[in-house]
mmCIF file of C-alpha atoms in Angstrom:
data_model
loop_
_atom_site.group_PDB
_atom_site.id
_atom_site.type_symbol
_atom_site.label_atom_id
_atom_site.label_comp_id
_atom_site.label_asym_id
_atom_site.label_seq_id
_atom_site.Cartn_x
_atom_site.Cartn_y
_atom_site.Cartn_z
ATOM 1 C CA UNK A 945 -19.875 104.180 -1.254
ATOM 2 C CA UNK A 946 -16.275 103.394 -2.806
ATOM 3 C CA UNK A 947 -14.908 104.832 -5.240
ATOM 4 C CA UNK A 948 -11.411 102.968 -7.383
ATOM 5 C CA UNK A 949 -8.664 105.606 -8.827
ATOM 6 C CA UNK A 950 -6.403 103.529 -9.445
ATOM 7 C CA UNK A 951 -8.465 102.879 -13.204
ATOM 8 C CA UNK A 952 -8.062 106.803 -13.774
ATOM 9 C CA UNK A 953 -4.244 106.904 -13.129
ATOM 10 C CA UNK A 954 -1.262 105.729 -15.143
ATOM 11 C CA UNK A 955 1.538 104.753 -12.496
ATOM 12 C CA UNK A 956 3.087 101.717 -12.904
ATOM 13 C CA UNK A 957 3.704 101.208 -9.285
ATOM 14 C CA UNK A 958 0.274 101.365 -8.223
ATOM 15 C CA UNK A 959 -1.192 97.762 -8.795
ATOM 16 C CA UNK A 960 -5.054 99.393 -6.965
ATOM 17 C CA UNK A 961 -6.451 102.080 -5.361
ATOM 18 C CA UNK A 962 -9.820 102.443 -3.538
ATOM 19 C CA UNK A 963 -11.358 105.457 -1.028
ATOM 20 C CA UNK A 964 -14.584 104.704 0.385
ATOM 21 C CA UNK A 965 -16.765 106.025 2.776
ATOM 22 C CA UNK A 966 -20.321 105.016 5.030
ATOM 23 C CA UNK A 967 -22.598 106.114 6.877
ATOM 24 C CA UNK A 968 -25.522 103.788 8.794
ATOM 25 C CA UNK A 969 -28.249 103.979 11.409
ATOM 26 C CA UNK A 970 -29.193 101.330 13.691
ATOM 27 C CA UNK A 971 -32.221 100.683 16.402
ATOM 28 C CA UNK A 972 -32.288 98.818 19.357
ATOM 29 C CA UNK A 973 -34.658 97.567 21.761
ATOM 30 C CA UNK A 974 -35.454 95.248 24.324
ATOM 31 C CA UNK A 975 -36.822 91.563 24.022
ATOM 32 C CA UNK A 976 -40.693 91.260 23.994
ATOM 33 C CA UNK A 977 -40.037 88.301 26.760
ATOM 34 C CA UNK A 978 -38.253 91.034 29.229
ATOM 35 C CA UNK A 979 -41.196 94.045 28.752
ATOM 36 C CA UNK A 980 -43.804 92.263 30.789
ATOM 37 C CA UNK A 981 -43.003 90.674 34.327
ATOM 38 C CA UNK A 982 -42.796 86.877 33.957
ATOM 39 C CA UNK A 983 -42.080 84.275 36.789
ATOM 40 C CA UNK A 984 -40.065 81.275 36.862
ATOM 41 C CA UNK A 985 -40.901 77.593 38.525
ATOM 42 C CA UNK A 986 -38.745 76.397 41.025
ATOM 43 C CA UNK A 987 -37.425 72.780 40.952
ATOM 44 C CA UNK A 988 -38.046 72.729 44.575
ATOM 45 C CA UNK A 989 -41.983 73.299 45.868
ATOM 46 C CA UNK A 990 -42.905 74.971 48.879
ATOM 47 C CA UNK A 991 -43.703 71.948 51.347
ATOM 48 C CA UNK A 992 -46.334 72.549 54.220
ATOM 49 C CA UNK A 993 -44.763 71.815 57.347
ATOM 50 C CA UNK A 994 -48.096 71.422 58.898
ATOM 51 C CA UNK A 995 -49.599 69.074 56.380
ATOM 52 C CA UNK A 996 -47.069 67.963 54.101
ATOM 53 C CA UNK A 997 -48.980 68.985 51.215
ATOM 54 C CA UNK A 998 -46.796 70.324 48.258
ATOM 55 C CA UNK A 999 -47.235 73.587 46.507
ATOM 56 C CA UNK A 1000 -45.636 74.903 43.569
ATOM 57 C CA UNK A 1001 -43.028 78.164 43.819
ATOM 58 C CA UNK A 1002 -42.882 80.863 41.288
ATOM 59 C CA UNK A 1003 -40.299 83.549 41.674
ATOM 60 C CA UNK A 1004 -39.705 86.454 39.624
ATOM 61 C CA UNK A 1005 -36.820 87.677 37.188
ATOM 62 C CA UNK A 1006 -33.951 89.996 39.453
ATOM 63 C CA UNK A 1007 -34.160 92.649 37.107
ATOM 64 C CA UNK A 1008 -36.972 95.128 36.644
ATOM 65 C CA UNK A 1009 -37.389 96.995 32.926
ATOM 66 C CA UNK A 1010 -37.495 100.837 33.427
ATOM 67 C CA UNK A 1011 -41.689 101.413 32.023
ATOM 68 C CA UNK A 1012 -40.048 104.741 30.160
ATOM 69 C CA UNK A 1013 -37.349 102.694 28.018
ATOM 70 C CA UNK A 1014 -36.973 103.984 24.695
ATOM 71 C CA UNK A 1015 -34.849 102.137 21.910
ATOM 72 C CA UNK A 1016 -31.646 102.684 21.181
ATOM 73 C CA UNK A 1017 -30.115 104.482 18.156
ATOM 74 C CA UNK A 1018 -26.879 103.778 16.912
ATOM 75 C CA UNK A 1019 -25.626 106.346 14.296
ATOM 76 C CA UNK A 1020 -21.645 105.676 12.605
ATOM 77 C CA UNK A 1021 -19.682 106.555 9.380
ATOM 78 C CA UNK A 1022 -16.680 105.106 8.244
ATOM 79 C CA UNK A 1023 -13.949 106.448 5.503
ATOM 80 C CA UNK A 1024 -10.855 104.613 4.960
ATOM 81 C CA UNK A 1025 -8.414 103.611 1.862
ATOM 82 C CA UNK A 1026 -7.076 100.341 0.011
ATOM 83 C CA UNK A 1027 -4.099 100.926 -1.608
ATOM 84 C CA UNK A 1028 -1.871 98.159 -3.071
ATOM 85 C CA UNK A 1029 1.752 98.311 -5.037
ATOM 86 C CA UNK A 1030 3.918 96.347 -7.099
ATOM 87 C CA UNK A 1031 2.081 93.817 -8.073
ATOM 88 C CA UNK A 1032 0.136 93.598 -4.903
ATOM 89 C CA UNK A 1033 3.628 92.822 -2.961
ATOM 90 C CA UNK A 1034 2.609 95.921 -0.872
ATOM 91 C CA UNK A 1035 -0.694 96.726 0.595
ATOM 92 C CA UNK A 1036 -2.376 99.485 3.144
ATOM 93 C CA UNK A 1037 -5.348 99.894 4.466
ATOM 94 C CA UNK A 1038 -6.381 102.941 6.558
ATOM 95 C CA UNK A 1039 -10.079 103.255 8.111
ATOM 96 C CA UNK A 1040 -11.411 105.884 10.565
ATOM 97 C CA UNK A 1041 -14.504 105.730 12.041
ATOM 98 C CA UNK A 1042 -16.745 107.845 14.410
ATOM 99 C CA UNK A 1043 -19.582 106.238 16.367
ATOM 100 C CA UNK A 1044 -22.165 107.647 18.243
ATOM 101 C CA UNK A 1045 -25.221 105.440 20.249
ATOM 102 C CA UNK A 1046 -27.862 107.204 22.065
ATOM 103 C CA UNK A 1047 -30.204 105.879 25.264
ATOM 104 C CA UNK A 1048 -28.457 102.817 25.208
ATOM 105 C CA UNK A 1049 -30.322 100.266 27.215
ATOM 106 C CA UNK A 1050 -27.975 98.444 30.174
ATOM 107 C CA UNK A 1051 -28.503 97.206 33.423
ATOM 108 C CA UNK A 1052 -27.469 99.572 36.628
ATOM 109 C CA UNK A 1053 -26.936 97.787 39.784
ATOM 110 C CA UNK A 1054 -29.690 98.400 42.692
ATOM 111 C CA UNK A 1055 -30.132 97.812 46.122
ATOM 112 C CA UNK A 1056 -31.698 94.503 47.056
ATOM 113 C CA UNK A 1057 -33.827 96.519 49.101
ATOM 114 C CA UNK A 1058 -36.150 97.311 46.259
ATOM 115 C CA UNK A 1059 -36.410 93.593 45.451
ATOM 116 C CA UNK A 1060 -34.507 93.327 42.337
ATOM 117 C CA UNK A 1061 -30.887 93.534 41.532
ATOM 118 C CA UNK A 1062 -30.965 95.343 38.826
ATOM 119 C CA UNK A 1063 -33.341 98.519 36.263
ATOM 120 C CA UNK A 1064 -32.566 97.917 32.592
ATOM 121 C CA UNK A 1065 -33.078 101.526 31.173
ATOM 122 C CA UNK A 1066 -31.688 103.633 28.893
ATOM 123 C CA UNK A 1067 -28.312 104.709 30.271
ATOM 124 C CA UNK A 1068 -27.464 108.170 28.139
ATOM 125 C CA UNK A 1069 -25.272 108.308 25.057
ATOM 126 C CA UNK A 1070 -21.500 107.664 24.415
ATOM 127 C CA UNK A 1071 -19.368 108.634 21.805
ATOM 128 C CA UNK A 1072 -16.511 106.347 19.759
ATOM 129 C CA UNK A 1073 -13.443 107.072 17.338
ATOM 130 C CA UNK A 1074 -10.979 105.236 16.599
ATOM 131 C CA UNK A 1075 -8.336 104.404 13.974
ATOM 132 C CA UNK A 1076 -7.302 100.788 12.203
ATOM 133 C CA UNK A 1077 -4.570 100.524 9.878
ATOM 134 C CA UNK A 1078 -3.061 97.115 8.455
ATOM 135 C CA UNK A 1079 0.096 96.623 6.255
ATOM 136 C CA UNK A 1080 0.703 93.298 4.396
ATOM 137 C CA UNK A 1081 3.324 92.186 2.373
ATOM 138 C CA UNK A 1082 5.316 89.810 0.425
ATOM 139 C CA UNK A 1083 9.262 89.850 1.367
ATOM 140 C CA UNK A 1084 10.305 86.436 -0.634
ATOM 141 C CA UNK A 1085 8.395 84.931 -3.012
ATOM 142 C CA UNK A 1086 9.921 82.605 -5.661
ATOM 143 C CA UNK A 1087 8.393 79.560 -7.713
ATOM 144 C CA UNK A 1088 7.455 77.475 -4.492
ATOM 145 C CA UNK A 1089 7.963 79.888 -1.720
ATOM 146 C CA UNK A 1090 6.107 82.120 -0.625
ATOM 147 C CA UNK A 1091 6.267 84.543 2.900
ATOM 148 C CA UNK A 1092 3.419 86.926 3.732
ATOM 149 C CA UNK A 1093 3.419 89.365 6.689
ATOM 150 C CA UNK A 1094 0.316 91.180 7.825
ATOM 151 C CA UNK A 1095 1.088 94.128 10.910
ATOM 152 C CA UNK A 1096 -2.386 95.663 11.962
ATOM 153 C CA UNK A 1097 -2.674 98.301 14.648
ATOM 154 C CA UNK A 1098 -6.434 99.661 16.091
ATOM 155 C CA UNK A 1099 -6.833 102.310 18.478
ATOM 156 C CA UNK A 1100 -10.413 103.680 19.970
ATOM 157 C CA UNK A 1101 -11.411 106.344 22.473
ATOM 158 C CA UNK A 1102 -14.802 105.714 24.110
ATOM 159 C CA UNK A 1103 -16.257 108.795 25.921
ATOM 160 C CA UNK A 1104 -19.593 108.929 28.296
ATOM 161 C CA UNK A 1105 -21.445 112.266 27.233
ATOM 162 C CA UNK A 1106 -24.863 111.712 29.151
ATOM 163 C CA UNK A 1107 -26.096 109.950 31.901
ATOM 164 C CA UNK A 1108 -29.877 109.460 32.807
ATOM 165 C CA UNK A 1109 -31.247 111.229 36.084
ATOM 166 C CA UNK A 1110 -28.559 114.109 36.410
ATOM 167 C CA UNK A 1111 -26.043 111.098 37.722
ATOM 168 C CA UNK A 1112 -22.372 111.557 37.374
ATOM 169 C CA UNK A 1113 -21.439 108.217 37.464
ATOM 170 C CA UNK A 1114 -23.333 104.668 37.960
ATOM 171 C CA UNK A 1115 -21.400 101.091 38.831
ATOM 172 C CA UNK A 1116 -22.158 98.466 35.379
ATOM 173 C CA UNK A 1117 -24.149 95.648 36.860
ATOM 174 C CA UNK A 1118 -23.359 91.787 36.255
ATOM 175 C CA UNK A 1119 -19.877 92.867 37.383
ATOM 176 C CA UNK A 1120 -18.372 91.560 40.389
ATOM 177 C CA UNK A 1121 -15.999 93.635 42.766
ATOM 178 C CA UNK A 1122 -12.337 92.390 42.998
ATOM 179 C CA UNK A 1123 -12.209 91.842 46.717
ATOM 180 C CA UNK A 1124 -15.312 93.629 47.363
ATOM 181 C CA UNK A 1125 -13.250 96.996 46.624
ATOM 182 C CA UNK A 1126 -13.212 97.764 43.053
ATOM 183 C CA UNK A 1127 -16.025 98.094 40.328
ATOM 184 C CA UNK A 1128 -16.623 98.574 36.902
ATOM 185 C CA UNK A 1129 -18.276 102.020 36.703
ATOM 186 C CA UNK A 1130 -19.332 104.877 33.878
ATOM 187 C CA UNK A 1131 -18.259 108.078 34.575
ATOM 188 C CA UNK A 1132 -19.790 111.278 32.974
ATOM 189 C CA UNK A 1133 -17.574 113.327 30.311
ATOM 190 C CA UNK A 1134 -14.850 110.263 30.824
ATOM 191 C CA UNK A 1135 -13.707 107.282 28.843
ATOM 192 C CA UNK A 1136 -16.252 103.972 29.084
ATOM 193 C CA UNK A 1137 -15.385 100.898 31.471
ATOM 194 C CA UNK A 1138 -13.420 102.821 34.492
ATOM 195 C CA UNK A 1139 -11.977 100.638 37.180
ATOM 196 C CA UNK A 1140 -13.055 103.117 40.524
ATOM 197 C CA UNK A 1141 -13.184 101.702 44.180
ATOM 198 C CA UNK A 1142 -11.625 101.975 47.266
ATOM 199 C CA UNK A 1143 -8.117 102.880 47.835
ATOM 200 C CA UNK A 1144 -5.400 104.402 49.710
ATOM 201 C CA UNK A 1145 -5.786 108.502 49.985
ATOM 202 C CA UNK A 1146 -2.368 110.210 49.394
ATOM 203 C CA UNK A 1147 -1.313 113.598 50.097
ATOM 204 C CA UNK A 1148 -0.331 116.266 47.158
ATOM 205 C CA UNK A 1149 3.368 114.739 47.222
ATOM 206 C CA UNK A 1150 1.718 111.015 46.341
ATOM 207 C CA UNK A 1151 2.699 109.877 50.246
ATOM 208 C CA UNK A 1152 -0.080 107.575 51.986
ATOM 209 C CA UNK A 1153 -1.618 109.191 54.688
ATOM 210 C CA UNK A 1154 -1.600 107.533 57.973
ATOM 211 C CA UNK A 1155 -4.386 107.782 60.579
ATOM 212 C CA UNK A 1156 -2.491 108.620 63.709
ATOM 213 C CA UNK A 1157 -5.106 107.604 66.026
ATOM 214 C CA UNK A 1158 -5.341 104.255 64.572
ATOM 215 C CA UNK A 1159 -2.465 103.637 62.916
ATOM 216 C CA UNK A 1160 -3.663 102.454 59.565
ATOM 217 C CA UNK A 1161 -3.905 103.922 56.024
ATOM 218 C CA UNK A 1162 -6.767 106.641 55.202
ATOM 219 C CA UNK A 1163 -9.153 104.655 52.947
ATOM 220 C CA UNK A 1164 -10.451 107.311 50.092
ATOM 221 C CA UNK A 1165 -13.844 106.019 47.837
ATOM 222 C CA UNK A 1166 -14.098 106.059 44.659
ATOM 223 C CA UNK A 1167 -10.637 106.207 43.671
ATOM 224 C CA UNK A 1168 -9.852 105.590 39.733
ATOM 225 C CA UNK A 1169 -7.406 102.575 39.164
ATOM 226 C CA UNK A 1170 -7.710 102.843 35.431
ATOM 227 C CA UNK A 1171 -9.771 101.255 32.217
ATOM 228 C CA UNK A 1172 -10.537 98.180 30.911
ATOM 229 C CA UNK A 1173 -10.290 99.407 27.409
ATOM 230 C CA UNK A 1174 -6.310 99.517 25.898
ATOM 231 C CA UNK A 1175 -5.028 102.545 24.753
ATOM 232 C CA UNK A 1176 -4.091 99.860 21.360
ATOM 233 C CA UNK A 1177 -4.591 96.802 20.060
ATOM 234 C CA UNK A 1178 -2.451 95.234 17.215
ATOM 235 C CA UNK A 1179 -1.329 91.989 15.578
ATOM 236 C CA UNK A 1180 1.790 90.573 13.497
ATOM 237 C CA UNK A 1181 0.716 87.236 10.855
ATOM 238 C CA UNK A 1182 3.170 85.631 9.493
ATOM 239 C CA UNK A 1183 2.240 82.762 6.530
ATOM 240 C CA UNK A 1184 4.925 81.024 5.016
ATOM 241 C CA UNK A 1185 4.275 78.151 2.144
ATOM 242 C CA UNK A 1186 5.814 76.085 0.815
ATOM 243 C CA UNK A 1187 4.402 74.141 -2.357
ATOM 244 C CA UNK A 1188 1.664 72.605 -1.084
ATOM 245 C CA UNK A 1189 2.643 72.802 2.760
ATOM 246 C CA UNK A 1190 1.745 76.035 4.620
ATOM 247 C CA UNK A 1191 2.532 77.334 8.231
ATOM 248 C CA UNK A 1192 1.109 80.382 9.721
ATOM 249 C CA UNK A 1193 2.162 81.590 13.383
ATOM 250 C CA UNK A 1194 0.223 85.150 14.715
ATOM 251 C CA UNK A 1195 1.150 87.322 17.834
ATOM 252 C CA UNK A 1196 -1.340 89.795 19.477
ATOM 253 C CA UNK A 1197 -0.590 92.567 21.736
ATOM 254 C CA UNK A 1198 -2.133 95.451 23.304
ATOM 255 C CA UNK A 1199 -0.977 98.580 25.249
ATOM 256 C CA UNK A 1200 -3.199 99.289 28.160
ATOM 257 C CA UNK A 1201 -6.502 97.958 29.405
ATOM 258 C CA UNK A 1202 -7.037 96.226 33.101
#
């Protein structure tokens, strides 16, 4: 749904004008070929020691589907503005957006005890908001030149607000550990994609704390080493022409994010 003003006013400096706002519902489920148990043939078949006879070997997939899945529902709106000025030298555009999926289906990690690696199931609901704004422009433009800048800055706040199974927090599987010590892992009532593992404990002043019958460092668990999401995102584009010869040259940085 958009809506253009600019048609209804009379300012000079206003070359167009646009709100608009949306609102949409998606589902999401898992693929009919990862419901039902399948197993694989091996490029290598069992060989009888005894009789040399060959055999063919099956094995089955490492993860194991959850029997109670339910899809996913993903539920967002969107309202933003366009806004350009003298004769589209100057331009804004503002969105915000909110963002809310429910029993979304991942993979936790399990114990190769139970003979799989992994349970896809639903894995509670998150919430995400988040801002983008862009501002272009046209400093120099004359009868073959022409220089266009485009600054864009995004920022987005992802926030667990259930877990399945009364769990606080669960380790994202298909990661690997850094050194065996850290993990990606989803923490309850805190932002998505935590870095937690192992780490030094400190004391209340922030000093290391020293195990004076062994002389090493006090190892504390689950210790939070930050996010893998940035705190911002953003991007400069510069495009400069010249009659019929163009160059373009782009920079992207971010504020945050492991």
């Amino acid at each position: 749904l958009s809506f253009v003003f600019s048609d209804l006013i009379d300012f000079d400096a206003l070359s167009y004008g646009k709100v608009r706002a949306g609102w949409a519902q998606v589902g999401d489920d898992v693929g009919a070929e990862e419901i039902l148990t399948s197993y694989t043939l091996s490029n290598n078949p069992y060989t009888n020691p005894a009789t040399g006879s060959s055999q063919p070997l099956l094995y089955t997939d490492g993860t194991r589907v959850n029997p109670d899945i339910k899809p996913a529902l993903n539920t967002s709106i969107e309202a933003g503005f366009d806004v350009r000025f003298f004769n589209d030298r100057i331009g804004l555009n503002a969105t915000y957006y909110n963002e809310k999926r429910e029993d979304e289906i991942i993979p936790v990690t399990l114990s190769s005890s139970n003979g799989v690696n992994s349970l896809l199931t639903n894995a509670g609901s998150s919430e995400r908001e988040g801002v983008e704004l862009s501002l272009n422009g046209v400093p120099v433009q004359t009868q073959n030149f022409r220089w266009d800048v485009t600054v864009n800055w995004a920022t987005n706040e992802t926030i667990v607000t259930s877990l399945p199974r009364d769990l606080e927090s669960f380790q994202l599987s298909g990661t690997t550990a850094a050194f065996g010590f850290v993990n990606i892992t989803h923490q309850l009532g805190e932002e998505l994609g935590q870095l937690r593992g192992a780490g030094i404990a400190r004391n209340d002043a922030g000093e290391p704390i020293l195990n004076p019958n062994r002389g090493l460092y006090v190892v504390e668990q689950h210790q939070y080493f930050g996010s893998v999401l940035p705190d911002f995102t953003g991007g400069i584009i510069n495009q400069s022409s010249y009659k019929n010869f163009g160059v373009t040259a782009a920079i992207d940085y971010q504020k945050g994010g492991q």
